[in-house]
PDB file of C-alpha atoms and ligand atoms in Angstrom:
ATOM      1  CA  MET W   1      14.364   0.773  21.624  1.00 96.00           C
ATOM      2  CA  ARG W   2      11.449  -1.357  20.413  1.00 97.00           C
ATOM      3  CA  ILE W   3       9.288   0.329  17.795  1.00 98.00           C
ATOM      4  CA  LEU W   4       6.003  -0.573  16.169  1.00 98.00           C
ATOM      5  CA  VAL W   5       5.382   1.037  12.781  1.00 98.00           C
ATOM      6  CA  LEU W   6       1.745   0.986  11.667  1.00 98.00           C
ATOM      7  CA  GLY W   7       2.034   0.883   7.930  1.00 97.00           C
ATOM      8  CA  GLY W   8       0.516   0.342   4.578  1.00 94.00           C
ATOM      9  CA  THR W   9       2.016   3.473   2.986  1.00 94.00           C
ATOM     10  CA  THR W  10       5.124   4.704   1.155  1.00 93.00           C
ATOM     11  CA  GLU W  11       6.189   6.472   4.369  1.00 96.00           C
ATOM     12  CA  ALA W  12       5.988   3.220   6.343  1.00 97.00           C
ATOM     13  CA  SER W  13       8.191   1.492   3.755  1.00 96.00           C
ATOM     14  CA  THR W  14      10.699   4.347   3.984  1.00 96.00           C
ATOM     15  CA  LEU W  15      10.656   4.048   7.778  1.00 97.00           C
ATOM     16  CA  ALA W  16      11.233   0.297   7.520  1.00 98.00           C
ATOM     17  CA  ARG W  17      14.311   0.991   5.385  1.00 97.00           C
ATOM     18  CA  LEU W  18      15.651   3.679   7.727  1.00 96.00           C
ATOM     19  CA  LEU W  19      15.009   1.633  10.880  1.00 97.00           C
ATOM     20  CA  ALA W  20      16.550  -1.517   9.400  1.00 96.00           C
ATOM     21  CA  GLY W  21      19.875   0.268   9.117  1.00 86.00           C
ATOM     22  CA  ASP W  22      19.812   1.822  12.607  1.00 93.00           C
ATOM     23  CA  VAL W  23      21.190  -0.214  15.513  1.00 94.00           C
ATOM     24  CA  ARG W  24      19.391   1.964  18.088  1.00 93.00           C
ATOM     25  CA  PHE W  25      16.048   0.497  17.096  1.00 95.00           C
ATOM     26  CA  LYS W  26      14.394  -2.883  16.839  1.00 96.00           C
ATOM     27  CA  ALA W  27      11.312  -2.327  14.733  1.00 98.00           C
ATOM     28  CA  THR W  28       8.288  -4.289  13.586  1.00 98.00           C
ATOM     29  CA  LEU W  29       6.090  -3.185  10.699  1.00 98.00           C
ATOM     30  CA  SER W  30       2.373  -3.906  10.958  1.00 98.00           C
ATOM     31  CA  LEU W  31       0.164  -4.198   7.870  1.00 98.00           C
ATOM     32  CA  ALA W  32      -3.614  -4.557   7.802  1.00 97.00           C
ATOM     33  CA  GLY W  33      -3.415  -7.273   5.168  1.00 94.00           C
ATOM     34  CA  ARG W  34      -5.466  -5.449   2.556  1.00 90.00           C
ATOM     35  CA  THR W  35      -3.111  -6.151  -0.381  1.00 86.00           C
ATOM     36  CA  ASN W  36      -2.555  -9.723  -1.528  1.00 84.00           C
ATOM     37  CA  SER W  37       1.164  -9.425  -2.138  1.00 84.00           C
ATOM     38  CA  PRO W  38       2.658  -6.568  -0.111  1.00 87.00           C
ATOM     39  CA  ARG W  39       6.179  -5.500  -1.019  1.00 86.00           C
ATOM     40  CA  PRO W  40       8.809  -7.376   1.050  1.00 90.00           C
ATOM     41  CA  GLN W  41      10.238  -5.233   3.861  1.00 94.00           C
ATOM     42  CA  PRO W  42      13.673  -5.240   5.527  1.00 96.00           C
ATOM     43  CA  ILE W  43      12.271  -5.434   9.101  1.00 97.00           C
ATOM     44  CA  ALA W  44      10.068  -7.937  10.928  1.00 97.00           C
ATOM     45  CA  THR W  45       6.539  -7.716   9.538  1.00 97.00           C
ATOM     46  CA  ARG W  46       3.245  -8.804  11.062  1.00 97.00           C
ATOM     47  CA  ILE W  47       0.005  -8.837   9.071  1.00 97.00           C
ATOM     48  CA  GLY W  48      -3.626  -8.477  10.185  1.00 97.00           C
ATOM     49  CA  GLY W  49      -5.745  -6.553  12.687  1.00 98.00           C
ATOM     50  CA  PHE W  50      -4.910  -6.571  16.393  1.00 98.00           C
ATOM     51  CA  GLY W  51      -8.512  -6.809  17.594  1.00 98.00           C
ATOM     52  CA  GLY W  52      -9.349  -3.194  18.398  1.00 98.00           C
ATOM     53  CA  VAL W  53      -7.864  -1.145  21.225  1.00 98.00           C
ATOM     54  CA  PRO W  54      -7.656  -4.051  23.723  1.00 98.00           C
ATOM     55  CA  GLY W  55      -5.828  -6.241  21.188  1.00 98.00           C
ATOM     56  CA  LEU W  56      -3.369  -3.515  20.228  1.00 98.00           C
ATOM     57  CA  ALA W  57      -2.711  -2.521  23.856  1.00 98.00           C
ATOM     58  CA  ALA W  58      -2.081  -6.179  24.773  1.00 98.00           C
ATOM     59  CA  TRP W  59       0.279  -6.598  21.810  1.00 98.00           C
ATOM     60  CA  LEU W  60       2.259  -3.458  22.717  1.00 98.00           C
ATOM     61  CA  ALA W  61       2.629  -4.646  26.326  1.00 98.00           C
ATOM     62  CA  ALA W  62       3.531  -8.244  25.415  1.00 98.00           C
ATOM     63  CA  GLU W  63       6.172  -7.102  22.881  1.00 98.00           C
ATOM     64  CA  ARG W  64       7.492  -4.452  25.320  1.00 98.00           C
ATOM     65  CA  VAL W  65       7.167  -1.766  22.640  1.00 98.00           C
ATOM     66  CA  ASP W  66       8.721   1.589  23.641  1.00 97.00           C
ATOM     67  CA  ALA W  67       7.137   3.819  20.984  1.00 97.00           C
ATOM     68  CA  VAL W  68       4.699   3.642  18.074  1.00 98.00           C
ATOM     69  CA  ILE W  69       4.899   5.370  14.707  1.00 98.00           C
ATOM     70  CA  ASP W  70       1.537   5.743  13.003  1.00 98.00           C
ATOM     71  CA  ALA W  71       2.400   5.838   9.315  1.00 98.00           C
ATOM     72  CA  THR W  72      -1.004   4.720   8.068  1.00 97.00           C
ATOM     73  CA  HIS W  73      -2.859   6.290   5.179  1.00 96.00           C
ATOM     74  CA  PRO W  74      -4.599   9.670   5.793  1.00 96.00           C
ATOM     75  CA  TYR W  75      -7.981   7.937   5.284  1.00 96.00           C
ATOM     76  CA  ALA W  76      -7.310   5.024   7.682  1.00 96.00           C
ATOM     77  CA  ALA W  77      -8.968   6.720  10.657  1.00 96.00           C
ATOM     78  CA  GLN W  78      -9.905   3.713  12.775  1.00 97.00           C
ATOM     79  CA  ILE W  79      -6.408   2.339  13.283  1.00 98.00           C
ATOM     80  CA  SER W  80      -5.155   5.812  14.234  1.00 98.00           C
ATOM     81  CA  ALA W  81      -7.908   6.193  16.836  1.00 98.00           C
ATOM     82  CA  ASN W  82      -7.019   2.742  18.188  1.00 98.00           C
ATOM     83  CA  ALA W  83      -3.315   3.568  18.300  1.00 98.00           C
ATOM     84  CA  THR W  84      -3.905   6.827  20.169  1.00 98.00           C
ATOM     85  CA  GLU W  85      -5.982   5.102  22.831  1.00 98.00           C
ATOM     86  CA  ALA W  86      -3.804   1.972  23.124  1.00 98.00           C
ATOM     87  CA  CYS W  87      -0.620   4.040  23.527  1.00 98.00           C
ATOM     88  CA  ARG W  88      -2.338   6.140  26.184  1.00 97.00           C
ATOM     89  CA  GLN W  89      -3.374   3.000  28.069  1.00 98.00           C
ATOM     90  CA  VAL W  90       0.074   1.401  27.864  1.00 98.00           C
ATOM     91  CA  GLY W  91       1.814   4.715  28.581  1.00 97.00           C
ATOM     92  CA  ILE W  92       4.110   4.893  25.564  1.00 97.00           C
ATOM     93  CA  PRO W  93       4.695   7.736  23.080  1.00 96.00           C
ATOM     94  CA  LEU W  94       3.094   7.891  19.643  1.00 97.00           C
ATOM     95  CA  VAL W  95       4.194   9.898  16.639  1.00 97.00           C
ATOM     96  CA  SER W  96       2.016  10.246  13.533  1.00 97.00           C
ATOM     97  CA  VAL W  97       3.393  10.823  10.054  1.00 97.00           C
ATOM     98  CA  VAL W  98       0.803  12.974   8.264  1.00 96.00           C
ATOM     99  CA  ARG W  99       1.480  13.891   4.644  1.00 95.00           C
ATOM    100  CA  PRO W 100       0.531  17.417   3.679  1.00 95.00           C
ATOM    101  CA  CYS W 101      -2.669  17.630   1.606  1.00 97.00           C
ATOM    102  CA  TRP W 102      -2.550  18.376  -2.105  1.00 98.00           C
ATOM    103  CA  GLN W 103      -3.515  21.976  -2.818  1.00 97.00           C
ATOM    104  CA  PRO W 104      -5.305  23.333  -5.873  1.00 97.00           C
ATOM    105  CA  VAL W 105      -3.574  25.933  -8.056  1.00 97.00           C
ATOM    106  CA  ALA W 106      -5.185  28.715 -10.097  1.00 96.00           C
ATOM    107  CA  GLY W 107      -7.327  27.232 -12.853  1.00 95.00           C
ATOM    108  CA  ASP W 108      -7.985  23.924 -11.069  1.00 97.00           C
ATOM    109  CA  ASP W 109     -11.639  22.915 -10.944  1.00 98.00           C
ATOM    110  CA  TRP W 110     -11.822  21.013  -7.651  1.00 98.00           C
ATOM    111  CA  HIS W 111     -15.040  20.119  -5.855  1.00 98.00           C
ATOM    112  CA  GLU W 112     -14.458  19.053  -2.275  1.00 98.00           C
ATOM    113  CA  VAL W 113     -16.890  16.538  -0.761  1.00 98.00           C
ATOM    114  CA  ALA W 114     -17.064  14.870   2.641  1.00 97.00           C
ATOM    115  CA  SER W 115     -17.251  11.202   1.641  1.00 97.00           C
ATOM    116  CA  ALA W 116     -17.225   8.729  -1.233  1.00 98.00           C
ATOM    117  CA  ASP W 117     -21.047   8.642  -1.100  1.00 98.00           C
ATOM    118  CA  ALA W 118     -21.114  12.418  -1.512  1.00 98.00           C
ATOM    119  CA  ALA W 119     -18.640  12.078  -4.394  1.00 98.00           C
ATOM    120  CA  ALA W 120     -20.937   9.592  -6.154  1.00 98.00           C
ATOM    121  CA  LEU W 121     -23.821  12.075  -5.920  1.00 98.00           C
ATOM    122  CA  ALA W 122     -21.632  15.042  -6.900  1.00 98.00           C
ATOM    123  CA  ILE W 123     -20.860  13.484 -10.314  1.00 98.00           C
ATOM    124  CA  GLY W 124     -24.388  14.519 -11.279  1.00 98.00           C
ATOM    125  CA  VAL W 125     -27.550  13.082 -12.746  1.00 98.00           C
ATOM    126  CA  MET W 126     -26.493  12.912 -16.388  1.00 98.00           C
ATOM    127  CA  PRO W 127     -24.309   9.908 -17.364  1.00 98.00           C
ATOM    128  CA  ARG W 128     -20.621  10.789 -17.428  1.00 98.00           C
ATOM    129  CA  ARG W 129     -17.296   9.035 -17.939  1.00 98.00           C
ATOM    130  CA  VAL W 130     -15.571   8.948 -14.576  1.00 98.00           C
ATOM    131  CA  PHE W 131     -12.093   7.982 -13.411  1.00 98.00           C
ATOM    132  CA  LEU W 132     -12.099   6.577  -9.869  1.00 98.00           C
ATOM    133  CA  GLY W 133      -8.814   6.750  -8.013  1.00 97.00           C
ATOM    134  CA  VAL W 134     -10.247   6.206  -4.559  1.00 97.00           C
ATOM    135  CA  GLY W 135      -9.022   2.701  -3.730  1.00 95.00           C
ATOM    136  CA  ARG W 136     -10.799  -0.635  -3.878  1.00 95.00           C
ATOM    137  CA  GLN W 137     -12.571  -0.281  -0.527  1.00 94.00           C
ATOM    138  CA  GLU W 138     -14.688   2.671  -1.705  1.00 96.00           C
ATOM    139  CA  LEU W 139     -15.752   1.448  -5.156  1.00 98.00           C
ATOM    140  CA  HIS W 140     -19.046  -0.115  -4.028  1.00 97.00           C
ATOM    141  CA  ARG W 141     -20.204   3.327  -2.868  1.00 98.00           C
ATOM    142  CA  PHE W 142     -20.559   4.357  -6.522  1.00 98.00           C
ATOM    143  CA  ALA W 143     -23.304   1.755  -7.012  1.00 98.00           C
ATOM    144  CA  ILE W 144     -25.701   4.527  -5.913  1.00 98.00           C
ATOM    145  CA  ALA W 145     -24.853   6.321  -9.180  1.00 98.00           C
ATOM    146  CA  PRO W 146     -25.179   3.486 -11.729  1.00 98.00           C
ATOM    147  CA  GLN W 147     -25.770   5.759 -14.731  1.00 98.00           C
ATOM    148  CA  HIS W 148     -22.063   6.569 -15.173  1.00 98.00           C
ATOM    149  CA  HIS W 149     -19.287   4.734 -16.973  1.00 98.00           C
ATOM    150  CA  TYR W 150     -16.452   4.219 -14.496  1.00 98.00           C
ATOM    151  CA  VAL W 151     -12.794   3.465 -15.020  1.00 98.00           C
ATOM    152  CA  ALA W 152     -11.413   2.453 -11.623  1.00 98.00           C
ATOM    153  CA  ARG W 153      -7.808   1.752 -10.756  1.00 98.00           C
ATOM    154  CA  VAL W 154      -7.062  -0.728  -7.987  1.00 96.00           C
ATOM    155  CA  ILE W 155      -4.092  -2.640  -6.602  1.00 93.00           C
ATOM    156  CA  ASP W 156      -6.159  -5.777  -5.966  1.00 93.00           C
ATOM    157  CA  LEU W 157      -9.494  -6.596  -7.570  1.00 94.00           C
ATOM    158  CA  PRO W 158     -12.614  -6.071  -5.433  1.00 93.00           C
ATOM    159  CA  ALA W 159     -14.544  -9.136  -4.306  1.00 89.00           C
ATOM    160  CA  GLY W 160     -18.011  -9.614  -2.930  1.00 84.00           C
ATOM    161  CA  GLU W 161     -19.440  -6.109  -2.833  1.00 86.00           C
ATOM    162  CA  ARG W 162     -22.022  -4.798  -5.294  1.00 92.00           C
ATOM    163  CA  MET W 163     -20.295  -2.605  -7.870  1.00 96.00           C
ATOM    164  CA  PRO W 164     -21.748  -0.107 -10.335  1.00 97.00           C
ATOM    165  CA  PRO W 165     -22.836  -2.005 -13.471  1.00 97.00           C
ATOM    166  CA  ASP W 166     -20.588  -0.177 -15.954  1.00 98.00           C
ATOM    167  CA  MET W 167     -17.110  -0.267 -14.441  1.00 98.00           C
ATOM    168  CA  ARG W 168     -13.773  -1.085 -16.092  1.00 98.00           C
ATOM    169  CA  LEU W 169     -11.095  -2.080 -13.622  1.00 97.00           C
ATOM    170  CA  ILE W 170      -7.426  -1.357 -14.196  1.00 98.00           C
ATOM    171  CA  GLN W 171      -5.060  -3.222 -11.905  1.00 97.00           C
ATOM    172  CA  ALA W 172      -1.868  -1.253 -11.199  1.00 96.00           C
ATOM    173  CA  ARG W 173       0.265  -0.061  -8.301  1.00 93.00           C
ATOM    174  CA  GLY W 174       1.855   3.411  -8.172  1.00 92.00           C
ATOM    175  CA  PRO W 175       3.904   5.494  -8.495  1.00 94.00           C
ATOM    176  CA  PHE W 176       2.278   6.817 -11.666  1.00 97.00           C
ATOM    177  CA  GLU W 177       3.655   9.230 -14.285  1.00 98.00           C
ATOM    178  CA  ARG W 178       1.876  12.404 -15.394  1.00 98.00           C
ATOM    179  CA  GLU W 179       2.178  11.705 -19.120  1.00 98.00           C
ATOM    180  CA  ALA W 180       0.835   8.161 -18.820  1.00 98.00           C
ATOM    181  CA  GLU W 181      -2.022   9.384 -16.635  1.00 98.00           C
ATOM    182  CA  ARG W 182      -2.883  12.052 -19.183  1.00 98.00           C
ATOM    183  CA  ALA W 183      -2.952   9.396 -21.930  1.00 98.00           C
ATOM    184  CA  LEU W 184      -5.128   7.113 -19.792  1.00 98.00           C
ATOM    185  CA  LEU W 185      -7.668   9.860 -19.088  1.00 98.00           C
ATOM    186  CA  ALA W 186      -7.714  11.035 -22.708  1.00 98.00           C
ATOM    187  CA  ASP W 187      -7.919   7.540 -24.252  1.00 98.00           C
ATOM    188  CA  SER W 188     -10.760   6.613 -21.883  1.00 98.00           C
ATOM    189  CA  ARG W 189     -12.517   9.919 -22.732  1.00 98.00           C
ATOM    190  CA  ILE W 190     -12.801  10.687 -19.016  1.00 98.00           C
ATOM    191  CA  GLU W 191     -14.901  13.736 -18.117  1.00 98.00           C
ATOM    192  CA  VAL W 192     -14.386  13.853 -14.348  1.00 98.00           C
ATOM    193  CA  VAL W 193     -11.792  12.491 -11.903  1.00 98.00           C
ATOM    194  CA  VAL W 194     -12.702  11.344  -8.388  1.00 98.00           C
ATOM    195  CA  THR W 195      -9.917  10.987  -5.843  1.00 98.00           C
ATOM    196  CA  LYS W 196      -9.057  11.135  -2.161  1.00 98.00           C
ATOM    197  CA  ASN W 197      -6.690  13.889  -1.078  1.00 98.00           C
ATOM    198  CA  SER W 198      -3.974  11.356  -0.303  1.00 96.00           C
ATOM    199  CA  GLY W 199      -1.049  13.759  -0.545  1.00 96.00           C
ATOM    200  CA  GLY W 200       2.451  12.605  -1.463  1.00 94.00           C
ATOM    201  CA  THR W 201       3.882  12.050  -4.925  1.00 94.00           C
ATOM    202  CA  ALA W 202       3.000   8.440  -5.766  1.00 93.00           C
ATOM    203  CA  THR W 203      -0.574   9.099  -6.940  1.00 96.00           C
ATOM    204  CA  PHE W 204      -0.532  12.854  -7.619  1.00 98.00           C
ATOM    205  CA  ALA W 205      -0.048  12.405 -11.379  1.00 98.00           C
ATOM    206  CA  LYS W 206      -3.775  11.766 -11.959  1.00 98.00           C
ATOM    207  CA  VAL W 207      -4.520  15.198 -10.455  1.00 98.00           C
ATOM    208  CA  GLU W 208      -1.826  16.803 -12.622  1.00 98.00           C
ATOM    209  CA  ALA W 209      -3.237  14.997 -15.665  1.00 98.00           C
ATOM    210  CA  ALA W 210      -6.727  16.303 -14.877  1.00 98.00           C
ATOM    211  CA  ARG W 211      -5.174  19.775 -14.614  1.00 98.00           C
ATOM    212  CA  ASP W 212      -3.481  19.354 -18.007  1.00 98.00           C
ATOM    213  CA  LEU W 213      -6.754  18.280 -19.629  1.00 98.00           C
ATOM    214  CA  GLY W 214      -8.902  20.882 -17.841  1.00 98.00           C
ATOM    215  CA  LEU W 215     -11.033  18.187 -16.172  1.00 98.00           C
ATOM    216  CA  PRO W 216     -12.985  18.739 -12.963  1.00 98.00           C
ATOM    217  CA  VAL W 217     -11.785  16.819  -9.906  1.00 98.00           C
ATOM    218  CA  ILE W 218     -14.095  15.620  -7.138  1.00 98.00           C
ATOM    219  CA  MET W 219     -11.855  15.517  -4.090  1.00 98.00           C
ATOM    220  CA  VAL W 220     -12.966  13.437  -1.106  1.00 98.00           C
ATOM    221  CA  ARG W 221     -11.923  15.343   2.010  1.00 97.00           C
ATOM    222  CA  ARG W 222      -9.745  13.643   4.630  1.00 97.00           C
ATOM    223  CA  PRO W 223     -11.431  12.275   7.724  1.00 96.00           C
ATOM    224  CA  GLY W 224     -10.401  13.663  11.089  1.00 91.00           C
ATOM    225  CA  LYS W 225      -7.648  11.346  12.281  1.00 91.00           C
ATOM    226  CA  PRO W 226      -6.663  11.264  15.941  1.00 89.00           C
ATOM    227  CA  ALA W 227      -2.964  11.879  16.533  1.00 84.00           C
ATOM    228  CA  SER W 228      -0.698  13.057  19.306  1.00 83.00           C
ATOM    229  CA  HIS W 229       2.663  14.315  18.026  1.00 94.00           C
ATOM    230  CA  VAL W 230       2.449  14.997  14.271  1.00 96.00           C
ATOM    231  CA  VAL W 231       5.349  15.093  11.798  1.00 97.00           C
ATOM    232  CA  SER W 232       5.191  15.336   8.028  1.00 95.00           C
ATOM    233  CA  ASN W 233       7.776  12.794   6.904  1.00 96.00           C
ATOM    234  CA  PRO W 234       9.647   9.623   8.006  1.00 96.00           C
ATOM    235  CA  GLU W 235      12.944  11.421   8.688  1.00 96.00           C
ATOM    236  CA  GLU W 236      11.245  13.748  11.173  1.00 97.00           C
ATOM    237  CA  ALA W 237       9.655  10.757  12.881  1.00 97.00           C
ATOM    238  CA  LEU W 238      13.094   9.209  13.369  1.00 95.00           C
ATOM    239  CA  ARG W 239      14.500  12.461  14.787  1.00 95.00           C
ATOM    240  CA  TRP W 240      11.587  12.542  17.202  1.00 95.00           C
ATOM    241  CA  LEU W 241      12.261   8.923  18.231  1.00 91.00           C
ATOM    242  CA  ALA W 242      15.903   9.723  18.870  1.00 90.00           C
ATOM    243  CA  GLU W 243      14.833  12.611  21.116  1.00 91.00           C
ATOM    244  CA  VAL W 244      12.394  10.445  23.048  1.00 87.00           C
ATOM    245  CA  ARG W 245      15.155   7.883  23.486  1.00 79.00           C
ATOM    246  CA  SER W 246      17.835  10.332  24.659  1.00 75.00           C
ATOM    247  CA  PRO W 247      18.523  10.488  28.450  1.00 54.00           C
ATOM    248  CA  SER W 248      17.799  14.235  28.567  1.00 57.00           C
ATOM    249  CA  ARG W 249      14.174  13.562  27.690  1.00 48.00           C
ATOM    250  CA  ARG W 250      13.641  10.523  29.956  1.00 47.00           C
ATOM    251  CA  GLY W 251      11.239  11.091  32.799  1.00 44.00           C
ATOM    252  CA  VAL W 252       9.991  14.346  31.265  1.00 40.00           C
TER     253      VAL W 252
HETATM  254  P1  LIG V   1      -8.900   1.629   9.136  1.00 90.28           P
HETATM  255  O1  LIG V   1     -10.314   1.727   8.676  1.00 90.28           O
HETATM  256  O2  LIG V   1      -8.324   2.732   9.904  1.00 90.28           O
HETATM  257  O3  LIG V   1      -8.697   0.294   9.978  1.00 90.28           O
HETATM  258  C1  LIG V   1      -9.656  -0.756  10.055  1.00 90.28           C
HETATM  259  C2  LIG V   1      -9.043  -1.876  10.835  1.00 90.28           C
HETATM  260  O4  LIG V   1      -8.019  -2.502  10.090  1.00 90.28           O
HETATM  261  C3  LIG V   1      -8.371  -1.446  12.135  1.00 90.28           C
HETATM  262  O5  LIG V   1      -9.295  -1.271  13.177  1.00 90.28           O
HETATM  263  C4  LIG V   1      -7.401  -2.568  12.360  1.00 90.28           C
HETATM  264  O6  LIG V   1      -8.069  -3.746  12.834  1.00 90.28           O
HETATM  265  C5  LIG V   1      -6.959  -2.895  10.952  1.00 90.28           C
HETATM  266  N1  LIG V   1      -5.745  -2.171  10.559  1.00 90.28           N
HETATM  267  C6  LIG V   1      -5.639  -1.016   9.830  1.00 90.28           C
HETATM  268  N2  LIG V   1      -4.353  -0.700   9.639  1.00 90.28           N
HETATM  269  C7  LIG V   1      -3.628  -1.648  10.252  1.00 90.28           C
HETATM  270  C8  LIG V   1      -2.235  -1.875  10.379  1.00 90.28           C
HETATM  271  N3  LIG V   1      -1.337  -1.067   9.824  1.00 90.28           N
HETATM  272  N4  LIG V   1      -1.838  -2.983  11.089  1.00 90.28           N
HETATM  273  C9  LIG V   1      -2.749  -3.825  11.629  1.00 90.28           C
HETATM  274  N5  LIG V   1      -4.067  -3.666  11.541  1.00 90.28           N
HETATM  275  C10 LIG V   1      -4.507  -2.595  10.847  1.00 90.28           C
HETATM  276  O7  LIG V   1      -7.930   1.363   7.896  1.00 90.28           O
HETATM  277  P2  LIG V   1      -8.246   1.043   6.370  1.00 90.28           P
HETATM  278  O8  LIG V   1      -8.806   2.252   5.717  1.00 90.28           O
HETATM  279  O9  LIG V   1      -9.011  -0.245   6.330  1.00 90.28           O
HETATM  280  O10 LIG V   1      -6.805   0.842   5.817  1.00 90.28           O
HETATM  281  C11 LIG V   1      -6.078  -0.362   6.102  1.00 90.28           C
HETATM  282  C12 LIG V   1      -4.629  -0.201   5.756  1.00 90.28           C
HETATM  283  O11 LIG V   1      -4.488   0.161   4.377  1.00 90.28           O
HETATM  284  C13 LIG V   1      -3.934   0.870   6.588  1.00 90.28           C
HETATM  285  O12 LIG V   1      -2.720   0.315   7.031  1.00 90.28           O
HETATM  286  C14 LIG V   1      -3.707   2.004   5.625  1.00 90.28           C
HETATM  287  O13 LIG V   1      -2.516   2.695   5.878  1.00 90.28           O
HETATM  288  C15 LIG V   1      -3.688   1.321   4.262  1.00 90.28           C
HETATM  289  N6  LIG V   1      -4.261   2.181   3.206  1.00 90.28           N
HETATM  290  C16 LIG V   1      -5.491   2.731   3.370  1.00 90.28           C
HETATM  291  C17 LIG V   1      -5.991   3.549   2.393  1.00 90.28           C
HETATM  292  C18 LIG V   1      -7.340   4.202   2.552  1.00 90.28           C
HETATM  293  O14 LIG V   1      -7.686   5.015   1.680  1.00 90.28           O
HETATM  294  N7  LIG V   1      -8.086   3.935   3.602  1.00 90.28           N
HETATM  295  C19 LIG V   1      -5.250   3.789   1.229  1.00 90.28           C
HETATM  296  C20 LIG V   1      -4.005   3.189   1.097  1.00 90.28           C
HETATM  297  C21 LIG V   1      -3.523   2.386   2.093  1.00 90.28           C
HETATM  298  P3  LIG V   1      -8.102  -4.122  14.407  1.00 90.28           P
HETATM  299  O15 LIG V   1      -9.090  -3.166  14.999  1.00 90.28           O
HETATM  300  O16 LIG V   1      -8.545  -5.534  14.401  1.00 90.28           O
HETATM  301  O17 LIG V   1      -6.726  -3.933  14.948  1.00 90.28           O
END
């Protein structure tokens, strides 16, 4: 069975590992090409956009793909919309791995906002010291609130876009540890943390550290992401694939 995994996440890397060791499947991992040096993967990997729905549909047909796993990030809404439509056009099944959201616990001071722009405004008028854990692609949005001091963590450095004037960049790739995150926030005298609700364990430590230090968290809400069959982890996606593949399900 030929599988396309749309990746760029921990789940996609786990799927690549699981699929590499499974003779029932011949899988390709697709990455957008956002990171300069992605981790090497044990299955065939292609990098770069397909060219919208028509490009993806043509690729799926040309490669005779039997099923697609959408294991993209919860905030990568465009590729998921494209995958849903392309799979519909080609007539193949799609399963989406959607990590559960992080949930606040008693005592947490979370402020949910709809976008990075809204997050920038929600920090407030008075200058504050802000930790940005929203990814490189959103940093330029904070230029509308130039009065703050920002500490932003990124995998690759931003290029080209206008950034807020007072921003310190820290280049690092998760997973991150709670204690180290607490030290980072305390040493940088951070007053507020801004993050996406990415879910998963790799980047949760900054939220736990904010909890430990009693800091408010501005949480950018997830966008609506189109999906067909939803599972919450890679193992479930593989079980679903095995079901789709089995003769009892064919023609259903
Ligand atoms: P997006 O807005 O949904 O996608 C924009 C375009 O990038 C798509 O239309 C597609 O181009 C291309 N693309 C995205 N994912 C792709 C993939 N896996 N393989 C091939 N092309 C892909 O996505 P994004 O927010 O730019 O995120 C890009 C990638 O980074 C995703 O794979 C995502 O999982 C990962 N990521 C995103 C975030 C985030 O917060 N957004 C965080 C961590 C990781 P074409 O239309 O030309 O096909």
